[in-house]
mmCIF file of C-alpha atoms in Angstrom:
data_model
loop_
_atom_site.group_PDB
_atom_site.id
_atom_site.type_symbol
_atom_site.label_atom_id
_atom_site.label_comp_id
_atom_site.label_asym_id
_atom_site.label_seq_id
_atom_site.Cartn_x
_atom_site.Cartn_y
_atom_site.Cartn_z
ATOM 1 C CA MET N 11 -173.861 186.650 5.745
ATOM 2 C CA PHE N 12 -173.991 183.127 4.291
ATOM 3 C CA HIS N 13 -171.322 182.244 1.715
ATOM 4 C CA LEU N 14 -171.614 179.071 -0.317
ATOM 5 C CA ARG N 15 -168.326 177.172 -0.407
ATOM 6 C CA LEU N 16 -168.143 174.130 -2.641
ATOM 7 C CA VAL N 17 -165.011 172.939 -0.892
ATOM 8 C CA PRO N 18 -164.681 173.166 2.927
ATOM 9 C CA ASP N 19 -162.009 175.382 4.374
ATOM 10 C CA ASN N 20 -158.759 173.834 5.578
ATOM 11 C CA THR N 21 -158.989 170.755 3.348
ATOM 12 C CA LYS N 22 -155.972 168.530 3.455
ATOM 13 C CA ILE N 23 -156.447 166.105 0.586
ATOM 14 C CA PRO N 24 -153.132 164.285 -0.231
ATOM 15 C CA PHE N 25 -153.387 164.707 -3.988
ATOM 16 C CA MET N 26 -149.767 163.712 -4.592
ATOM 17 C CA ASN N 27 -150.460 160.210 -3.282
ATOM 18 C CA GLY N 28 -152.105 159.572 -6.635
ATOM 19 C CA ARG N 29 -149.453 161.271 -8.753
ATOM 20 C CA ILE N 30 -148.191 158.054 -10.375
ATOM 21 C CA ALA N 31 -151.680 156.822 -11.206
ATOM 22 C CA GLY N 32 -152.659 160.216 -12.607
ATOM 23 C CA LEU N 33 -149.700 160.418 -14.932
ATOM 24 C CA VAL N 34 -150.000 156.803 -16.093
ATOM 25 C CA VAL N 35 -153.722 157.143 -16.829
ATOM 26 C CA SER N 36 -153.138 160.436 -18.637
ATOM 27 C CA ALA N 37 -150.364 158.940 -20.756
ATOM 28 C CA ILE N 38 -152.508 155.934 -21.683
ATOM 29 C CA LEU N 39 -155.465 158.123 -22.682
ATOM 30 C CA SER N 40 -153.238 160.450 -24.736
ATOM 31 C CA ILE N 41 -151.586 157.557 -26.569
ATOM 32 C CA ALA N 42 -154.992 156.020 -27.253
ATOM 33 C CA SER N 43 -156.186 159.376 -28.570
ATOM 34 C CA VAL N 44 -153.249 159.635 -30.979
ATOM 35 C CA ILE N 45 -154.060 156.118 -32.264
ATOM 36 C CA LEU N 46 -157.725 157.078 -32.710
ATOM 37 C CA PHE N 47 -156.657 160.156 -34.650
ATOM 38 C CA PHE N 48 -155.080 157.934 -37.302
ATOM 39 C CA HIS N 49 -157.558 155.060 -37.060
ATOM 40 C CA PRO N 50 -160.483 155.332 -37.468
ATOM 41 C CA GLY N 51 -159.709 159.047 -37.725
ATOM 42 C CA LEU N 52 -161.803 162.187 -37.210
ATOM 43 C CA ASN N 53 -165.127 163.007 -38.757
ATOM 44 C CA TYR N 54 -163.994 166.048 -40.722
ATOM 45 C CA GLY N 55 -166.625 168.626 -41.481
ATOM 46 C CA ILE N 56 -167.227 170.375 -44.781
ATOM 47 C CA ASP N 57 -164.744 173.106 -43.831
ATOM 48 C CA PHE N 58 -161.870 170.575 -43.923
ATOM 49 C CA ARG N 59 -162.950 168.049 -46.564
ATOM 50 C CA GLY N 60 -164.847 170.225 -48.997
ATOM 51 C CA GLY N 61 -168.530 170.321 -49.826
ATOM 52 C CA ILE N 62 -171.427 172.485 -50.904
ATOM 53 C CA VAL N 63 -172.828 175.479 -49.051
ATOM 54 C CA ILE N 64 -176.338 176.739 -49.901
ATOM 55 C CA GLU N 65 -177.934 179.825 -48.391
ATOM 56 C CA ALA N 66 -181.749 179.777 -48.572
ATOM 57 C CA ARG N 67 -184.647 181.804 -47.203
ATOM 58 C CA THR N 68 -188.028 180.152 -46.502
ATOM 59 C CA PRO N 69 -191.390 181.963 -46.579
ATOM 60 C CA GLN N 70 -191.980 181.191 -42.891
ATOM 61 C CA ALA N 71 -189.752 180.169 -40.012
ATOM 62 C CA ALA N 72 -187.847 177.087 -41.188
ATOM 63 C CA ASP N 73 -188.870 173.662 -39.841
ATOM 64 C CA PHE N 74 -185.381 172.216 -39.386
ATOM 65 C CA ALA N 75 -186.514 168.718 -38.479
ATOM 66 C CA SER N 76 -188.708 168.381 -41.602
ATOM 67 C CA LEU N 77 -186.090 170.045 -43.802
ATOM 68 C CA ARG N 78 -183.294 167.765 -42.529
ATOM 69 C CA HIS N 79 -185.455 164.710 -43.143
ATOM 70 C CA THR N 80 -186.272 165.825 -46.708
ATOM 71 C CA LEU N 81 -182.685 166.636 -47.674
ATOM 72 C CA SER N 82 -181.255 163.528 -46.040
ATOM 73 C CA GLY N 83 -183.487 161.441 -48.294
ATOM 74 C CA LEU N 84 -181.691 162.704 -51.381
ATOM 75 C CA GLY N 85 -178.823 160.318 -50.759
ATOM 76 C CA MET N 86 -176.068 162.946 -50.879
ATOM 77 C CA GLY N 87 -174.416 162.104 -47.577
ATOM 78 C CA GLN N 88 -174.411 164.102 -44.390
ATOM 79 C CA VAL N 89 -176.530 167.270 -44.333
ATOM 80 C CA ALA N 90 -175.919 170.035 -41.809
ATOM 81 C CA LEU N 91 -178.420 172.860 -41.239
ATOM 82 C CA GLN N 92 -177.774 176.115 -39.433
ATOM 83 C CA GLU N 93 -179.973 179.095 -38.716
ATOM 84 C CA PHE N 94 -178.355 182.470 -39.247
ATOM 85 C CA GLY N 95 -179.864 185.940 -39.161
ATOM 86 C CA SER N 96 -183.630 185.418 -38.977
ATOM 87 C CA PRO N 97 -185.523 182.129 -38.338
ATOM 88 C CA GLN N 98 -186.266 182.117 -42.093
ATOM 89 C CA ASP N 99 -182.598 182.031 -43.141
ATOM 90 C CA VAL N 100 -181.065 178.588 -43.430
ATOM 91 C CA LEU N 101 -177.493 177.605 -44.247
ATOM 92 C CA ILE N 102 -177.330 174.133 -45.781
ATOM 93 C CA ARG N 103 -174.023 172.219 -45.887
ATOM 94 C CA LEU N 104 -173.588 169.073 -47.953
ATOM 95 C CA GLU N 105 -170.686 166.699 -48.321
ATOM 96 C CA ARG N 106 -168.541 167.032 -51.432
ATOM 97 C CA GLN N 107 -170.030 164.736 -54.056
ATOM 98 C CA PRO N 108 -167.941 162.237 -56.002
ATOM 99 C CA GLY N 109 -166.801 163.644 -59.313
ATOM 100 C CA ASP N 110 -165.738 166.947 -60.743
ATOM 101 C CA ASP N 111 -167.203 170.459 -60.400
ATOM 102 C CA ALA N 112 -170.118 169.514 -62.628
ATOM 103 C CA ALA N 113 -171.154 166.865 -60.078
ATOM 104 C CA GLN N 114 -171.265 169.540 -57.396
ATOM 105 C CA GLN N 115 -173.467 171.725 -59.582
ATOM 106 C CA VAL N 116 -175.837 168.809 -60.224
ATOM 107 C CA ALA N 117 -176.134 168.205 -56.476
ATOM 108 C CA ALA N 118 -176.799 171.895 -55.829
ATOM 109 C CA ASP N 119 -179.521 171.977 -58.484
ATOM 110 C CA LYS N 120 -181.071 168.848 -56.933
ATOM 111 C CA VAL N 121 -181.283 170.600 -53.556
ATOM 112 C CA ARG N 122 -182.677 173.722 -55.207
ATOM 113 C CA ASN N 123 -185.478 171.761 -56.927
ATOM 114 C CA THR N 124 -186.249 169.823 -53.761
ATOM 115 C CA LEU N 125 -186.609 173.037 -51.757
ATOM 116 C CA ALA N 126 -188.869 174.521 -54.403
ATOM 117 C CA GLN N 127 -191.156 171.454 -54.347
ATOM 118 C CA SER N 128 -191.240 170.830 -50.555
ATOM 119 C CA ILE N 129 -191.339 174.482 -49.430
ATOM 120 C CA PRO N 130 -192.846 176.602 -52.221
ATOM 121 C CA GLY N 131 -191.582 180.156 -52.233
ATOM 122 C CA THR N 132 -188.115 179.341 -50.942
ATOM 123 C CA GLN N 133 -185.366 181.585 -52.306
ATOM 124 C CA VAL N 134 -181.889 180.180 -52.858
ATOM 125 C CA ARG N 135 -179.599 183.183 -52.406
ATOM 126 C CA ARG N 136 -176.138 181.662 -52.576
ATOM 127 C CA VAL N 137 -174.497 178.424 -53.695
ATOM 128 C CA GLU N 138 -170.800 177.802 -53.101
ATOM 129 C CA ALA N 139 -168.669 174.703 -53.556
ATOM 130 C CA VAL N 140 -165.725 174.337 -51.132
ATOM 131 C CA GLY N 141 -163.031 172.536 -53.102
ATOM 132 C CA ALA N 142 -160.342 170.246 -51.813
ATOM 133 C CA SER N 143 -157.674 172.940 -52.096
ATOM 134 C CA VAL N 144 -159.722 175.443 -50.114
ATOM 135 C CA SER N 145 -160.597 172.925 -47.421
ATOM 136 C CA GLY N 146 -156.940 171.889 -47.176
ATOM 137 C CA GLU N 147 -155.947 175.519 -46.719
ATOM 138 C CA LEU N 148 -158.584 175.968 -44.004
ATOM 139 C CA PHE N 149 -157.267 172.873 -42.178
ATOM 140 C CA ALA N 150 -153.683 174.108 -42.409
ATOM 141 C CA ASN N 151 -154.673 177.533 -41.065
ATOM 142 C CA GLY N 152 -156.597 175.973 -38.238
ATOM 143 C CA MET N 153 -153.643 173.847 -37.199
ATOM 144 C CA LEU N 154 -151.401 176.883 -37.517
ATOM 145 C CA ALA N 155 -153.701 178.815 -35.161
ATOM 146 C CA LEU N 156 -153.436 175.996 -32.580
ATOM 147 C CA GLY N 157 -149.650 175.912 -32.875
ATOM 148 C CA LEU N 158 -149.235 179.689 -32.562
ATOM 149 C CA ALA N 159 -151.585 179.790 -29.557
ATOM 150 C CA MET N 160 -149.601 177.088 -27.814
ATOM 151 C CA LEU N 161 -146.331 178.866 -28.571
ATOM 152 C CA ALA N 162 -147.686 182.143 -27.226
ATOM 153 C CA MET N 163 -148.814 180.446 -23.992
ATOM 154 C CA LEU N 164 -145.436 178.775 -23.658
ATOM 155 C CA VAL N 165 -143.643 182.143 -23.949
ATOM 156 C CA TYR N 166 -146.056 183.738 -21.456
ATOM 157 C CA ILE N 167 -145.590 181.063 -18.793
ATOM 158 C CA TRP N 168 -141.839 180.816 -19.426
ATOM 159 C CA PHE N 169 -141.386 184.522 -18.682
ATOM 160 C CA ARG N 170 -143.839 184.668 -15.796
ATOM 161 C CA PHE N 171 -142.573 181.563 -13.959
ATOM 162 C CA GLU N 172 -139.392 179.493 -13.785
ATOM 163 C CA TRP N 173 -138.783 177.101 -16.649
ATOM 164 C CA GLN N 174 -139.993 174.145 -14.542
ATOM 165 C CA PHE N 175 -143.472 175.673 -14.354
ATOM 166 C CA GLY N 176 -143.478 176.420 -18.059
ATOM 167 C CA PHE N 177 -142.400 172.878 -18.904
ATOM 168 C CA GLY N 178 -145.108 171.356 -16.701
ATOM 169 C CA ALA N 179 -147.846 173.617 -18.098
ATOM 170 C CA VAL N 180 -146.968 172.993 -21.749
ATOM 171 C CA VAL N 181 -146.643 169.226 -21.353
ATOM 172 C CA THR N 182 -150.015 169.165 -19.599
ATOM 173 C CA LEU N 183 -151.518 171.327 -22.300
ATOM 174 C CA ILE N 184 -150.334 168.920 -25.015
ATOM 175 C CA LEU N 185 -151.795 166.000 -23.100
ATOM 176 C CA ASP N 186 -155.093 167.881 -22.755
ATOM 177 C CA ILE N 187 -155.257 168.636 -26.490
ATOM 178 C CA THR N 188 -154.597 165.030 -27.479
ATOM 179 C CA LYS N 189 -157.412 163.909 -25.220
ATOM 180 C CA ILE N 190 -159.803 166.408 -26.783
ATOM 181 C CA VAL N 191 -158.848 165.057 -30.244
ATOM 182 C CA GLY N 192 -159.545 161.509 -28.905
ATOM 183 C CA PHE N 193 -162.918 162.757 -27.647
ATOM 184 C CA TYR N 194 -163.777 163.970 -31.177
ATOM 185 C CA ALA N 195 -162.748 160.598 -32.566
ATOM 186 C CA ILE N 196 -164.790 158.576 -30.065
ATOM 187 C CA THR N 197 -167.970 160.708 -30.236
ATOM 188 C CA ASP N 198 -167.768 161.181 -34.026
ATOM 189 C CA ILE N 199 -168.506 164.876 -33.583
ATOM 190 C CA GLN N 200 -167.582 166.860 -36.676
ATOM 191 C CA PHE N 201 -164.087 168.304 -36.643
ATOM 192 C CA ASN N 202 -164.320 171.667 -38.372
ATOM 193 C CA LEU N 203 -163.460 175.332 -37.768
ATOM 194 C CA THR N 204 -165.865 175.335 -34.812
ATOM 195 C CA ALA N 205 -163.823 172.478 -33.325
ATOM 196 C CA VAL N 206 -160.654 174.564 -33.656
ATOM 197 C CA ALA N 207 -162.410 177.385 -31.793
ATOM 198 C CA ALA N 208 -163.475 174.939 -29.065
ATOM 199 C CA ILE N 209 -159.882 173.615 -28.641
ATOM 200 C CA LEU N 210 -158.521 177.173 -28.473
ATOM 201 C CA THR N 211 -161.094 178.041 -25.814
ATOM 202 C CA VAL N 212 -160.180 174.987 -23.741
ATOM 203 C CA MET N 213 -156.469 175.783 -24.112
ATOM 204 C CA GLY N 214 -157.017 179.264 -22.712
ATOM 205 C CA TYR N 215 -159.105 177.958 -19.824
ATOM 206 C CA SER N 216 -156.577 175.230 -19.061
ATOM 207 C CA VAL N 217 -153.614 177.606 -18.943
ATOM 208 C CA ASN N 218 -155.491 180.082 -16.798
ATOM 209 C CA ASP N 219 -156.379 177.322 -14.297
ATOM 210 C CA LYS N 220 -152.765 176.180 -14.091
ATOM 211 C CA VAL N 221 -151.471 179.703 -13.654
ATOM 212 C CA VAL N 222 -153.701 180.118 -10.550
ATOM 213 C CA VAL N 223 -152.417 176.927 -8.965
ATOM 214 C CA TYR N 224 -148.792 177.641 -9.963
ATOM 215 C CA ASP N 225 -149.007 181.162 -8.527
ATOM 216 C CA ARG N 226 -149.940 179.760 -5.134
ATOM 217 C CA MET N 227 -147.146 177.174 -5.329
ATOM 218 C CA ARG N 228 -144.616 179.884 -6.136
ATOM 219 C CA GLU N 229 -145.808 182.037 -3.233
ATOM 220 C CA ASN N 230 -145.553 179.109 -0.811
ATOM 221 C CA LEU N 231 -142.081 178.232 -2.093
ATOM 222 C CA ARG N 232 -140.953 181.692 -0.914
ATOM 223 C CA ILE N 233 -142.593 181.284 2.484
ATOM 224 C CA TYR N 234 -142.153 177.642 3.483
ATOM 225 C CA LYS N 235 -138.548 177.170 2.471
ATOM 226 C CA LYS N 236 -137.959 173.928 4.366
ATOM 227 C CA MET N 237 -141.297 172.234 3.803
ATOM 228 C CA PRO N 238 -140.967 169.120 1.604
ATOM 229 C CA LEU N 239 -142.049 169.996 -1.931
ATOM 230 C CA ARG N 240 -144.651 167.204 -1.974
ATOM 231 C CA ASP N 241 -146.378 168.602 1.104
ATOM 232 C CA LEU N 242 -146.133 172.144 -0.220
ATOM 233 C CA ILE N 243 -147.799 171.182 -3.511
ATOM 234 C CA ASP N 244 -150.607 169.414 -1.708
ATOM 235 C CA MET N 245 -151.099 172.475 0.513
ATOM 236 C CA SER N 246 -151.153 174.847 -2.460
ATOM 237 C CA ILE N 247 -153.687 172.757 -4.340
ATOM 238 C CA ASN N 248 -155.958 172.573 -1.290
ATOM 239 C CA GLU N 249 -155.686 176.346 -0.761
ATOM 240 C CA THR N 250 -156.847 177.048 -4.343
ATOM 241 C CA LEU N 251 -159.282 174.121 -4.576
ATOM 242 C CA ASN N 252 -162.371 176.136 -3.635
ATOM 243 C CA ARG N 253 -161.543 178.792 -6.228
ATOM 244 C CA THR N 254 -160.751 176.161 -8.904
ATOM 245 C CA VAL N 255 -163.918 174.140 -8.331
ATOM 246 C CA GLY N 256 -166.067 177.258 -8.054
ATOM 247 C CA THR N 257 -164.769 178.683 -11.320
ATOM 248 C CA SER N 258 -165.273 175.342 -13.103
ATOM 249 C CA VAL N 259 -168.840 174.955 -11.816
ATOM 250 C CA CYS N 260 -169.766 178.513 -12.858
ATOM 251 C CA THR N 261 -168.279 177.920 -16.274
ATOM 252 C CA LEU N 262 -170.173 174.643 -16.703
ATOM 253 C CA LEU N 263 -173.426 176.273 -15.623
ATOM 254 C CA SER N 264 -173.033 178.727 -18.508
ATOM 255 C CA ILE N 265 -172.056 176.047 -21.048
ATOM 256 C CA ILE N 266 -174.647 173.353 -20.240
ATOM 257 C CA PRO N 267 -177.597 175.388 -21.610
ATOM 258 C CA LEU N 268 -175.548 175.964 -24.760
ATOM 259 C CA ALA N 269 -175.064 172.220 -25.168
ATOM 260 C CA LEU N 270 -178.741 171.461 -24.457
ATOM 261 C CA PHE N 271 -180.513 174.252 -26.321
ATOM 262 C CA GLY N 272 -177.906 175.720 -28.656
ATOM 263 C CA GLY N 273 -179.177 173.847 -31.671
ATOM 264 C CA GLU N 274 -177.073 171.892 -34.159
ATOM 265 C CA ALA N 275 -174.668 174.773 -34.744
ATOM 266 C CA LEU N 276 -173.641 175.202 -31.106
ATOM 267 C CA GLN N 277 -174.520 171.931 -29.443
ATOM 268 C CA ASP N 278 -171.285 170.127 -30.412
ATOM 269 C CA PHE N 279 -169.293 173.211 -29.380
ATOM 270 C CA GLY N 280 -170.924 173.170 -25.937
ATOM 271 C CA ILE N 281 -170.390 169.412 -25.445
ATOM 272 C CA VAL N 282 -166.669 169.701 -26.229
ATOM 273 C CA LEU N 283 -166.342 172.681 -23.863
ATOM 274 C CA ILE N 284 -167.938 170.733 -21.034
ATOM 275 C CA PHE N 285 -165.476 167.902 -21.516
ATOM 276 C CA GLY N 286 -162.622 170.371 -21.860
ATOM 277 C CA VAL N 287 -163.415 172.255 -18.659
ATOM 278 C CA ILE N 288 -163.567 169.033 -16.635
ATOM 279 C CA LEU N 289 -160.371 167.826 -18.278
ATOM 280 C CA ALA N 290 -158.475 171.109 -17.667
ATOM 281 C CA THR N 291 -159.531 171.230 -14.004
ATOM 282 C CA SER N 292 -158.469 167.673 -13.291
ATOM 283 C CA SER N 293 -155.196 167.940 -15.192
ATOM 284 C CA SER N 294 -154.122 170.960 -13.114
ATOM 285 C CA VAL N 295 -154.168 168.733 -10.041
ATOM 286 C CA PHE N 296 -153.222 165.294 -11.284
ATOM 287 C CA ILE N 297 -150.859 166.121 -14.187
ATOM 288 C CA ALA N 298 -149.357 169.608 -13.925
ATOM 289 C CA ALA N 299 -148.616 169.350 -10.190
ATOM 290 C CA PRO N 300 -146.954 165.880 -10.298
ATOM 291 C CA ILE N 301 -144.757 166.976 -13.238
ATOM 292 C CA LEU N 302 -143.562 169.898 -11.115
ATOM 293 C CA LEU N 303 -142.876 167.549 -8.225
ATOM 294 C CA PHE N 304 -140.825 165.181 -10.356
ATOM 295 C CA LEU N 305 -138.622 168.032 -11.616
ATOM 296 C CA GLY N 306 -137.017 168.097 -8.197
ATOM 297 C CA GLU N 307 -137.287 170.166 -5.041
ATOM 298 C CA ASN N 308 -133.796 171.664 -5.123
ATOM 299 C CA ARG N 309 -134.337 173.324 -8.502
ATOM 300 C CA LEU N 310 -137.318 175.363 -7.257
ATOM 301 C CA ARG N 311 -136.002 176.512 -3.893
ATOM 302 C CA ARG N 312 -135.057 180.140 -3.575
ATOM 303 C CA GLY N 313 -132.569 181.637 -1.161
ATOM 304 C CA SER N 314 -130.407 179.890 1.407
ATOM 305 C CA PRO N 315 -132.059 177.229 3.578
ATOM 306 C CA ASP N 316 -130.611 178.627 6.788
ATOM 307 C CA THR N 317 -132.350 181.968 6.201
ATOM 308 C CA ALA N 318 -135.738 180.285 6.384
ATOM 309 C CA SER N 319 -137.681 179.032 9.281
ATOM 310 C CA ALA N 320 -137.751 175.352 10.002
ATOM 311 C CA GLY N 321 -140.501 172.885 9.197
ATOM 312 C CA ASN N 322 -143.888 174.261 8.230
ATOM 313 C CA THR N 323 -143.440 177.652 9.879
ATOM 314 C CA PRO N 324 -143.452 180.523 7.352
ATOM 315 C CA ALA N 325 -140.368 182.667 7.033
ATOM 316 C CA THR N 326 -140.643 186.092 8.588
ATOM 317 C CA THR N 327 -140.611 189.070 6.349
ATOM 318 C CA PRO N 328 -139.624 192.582 7.381
#
């Protein structure tokens, strides 16, 4: 039976030869991402900066391209459209307009009248204004969700592995998150509650990928007790490389259609996930593994050296 293997068996790629370059490049990108977070900043969506939400139903399936062009011509800033329920149901999101609550009502009435003129028979079912206090609360809750998720992953890895593994995974996870934030800043993709969901998804994928690699390293530490840690890490990465690449490719194959055909509501989510999967896979090899190597070989060795076999020969088990 034929089995497709994306990575040949018995690969011996010396990944740790590039450990310094990997860490330096990662640090530079993360620092640049933090700078971009403050200047020019993120393109916050309506969820986080306030705005107007209008739920409408058109007589026929909504023509989103024509509707977006019509509403964009009103001069009320960025307009986001989303289909929900049936093809006739449209969720319209507008930026918060300058002024008080009365200005928001004027803008909503303007959209209502425009819909009635351009698409006769359209029903406006709901109009809500997301104020600054509500959007601030949503942002705080989103950041709290990210923080609690990271804390939970830290506790999980800390109890499952030695502290060195937990430290390496959490540091790598923080570097991954900063790069995703930088990606949002560079691409000007809206940062909203969907963005928080995308980051949480990438965090889970990243930790899972590192747990697989770390598991193999821990197993090999018990077997090859005299093998230099650098060689052992390279061997462990190569042994899990086919599984890592295969999982990433399968995940990307399921996300790419989402990014291409998911529409405005899901396209940005899919694009960020594609970037996140590639980032998480590469950071497991070039960031998490070198951090573990720099923590020192003696701290990770178990048992007495003279009870193990020499060189690269595995220790015998009863």
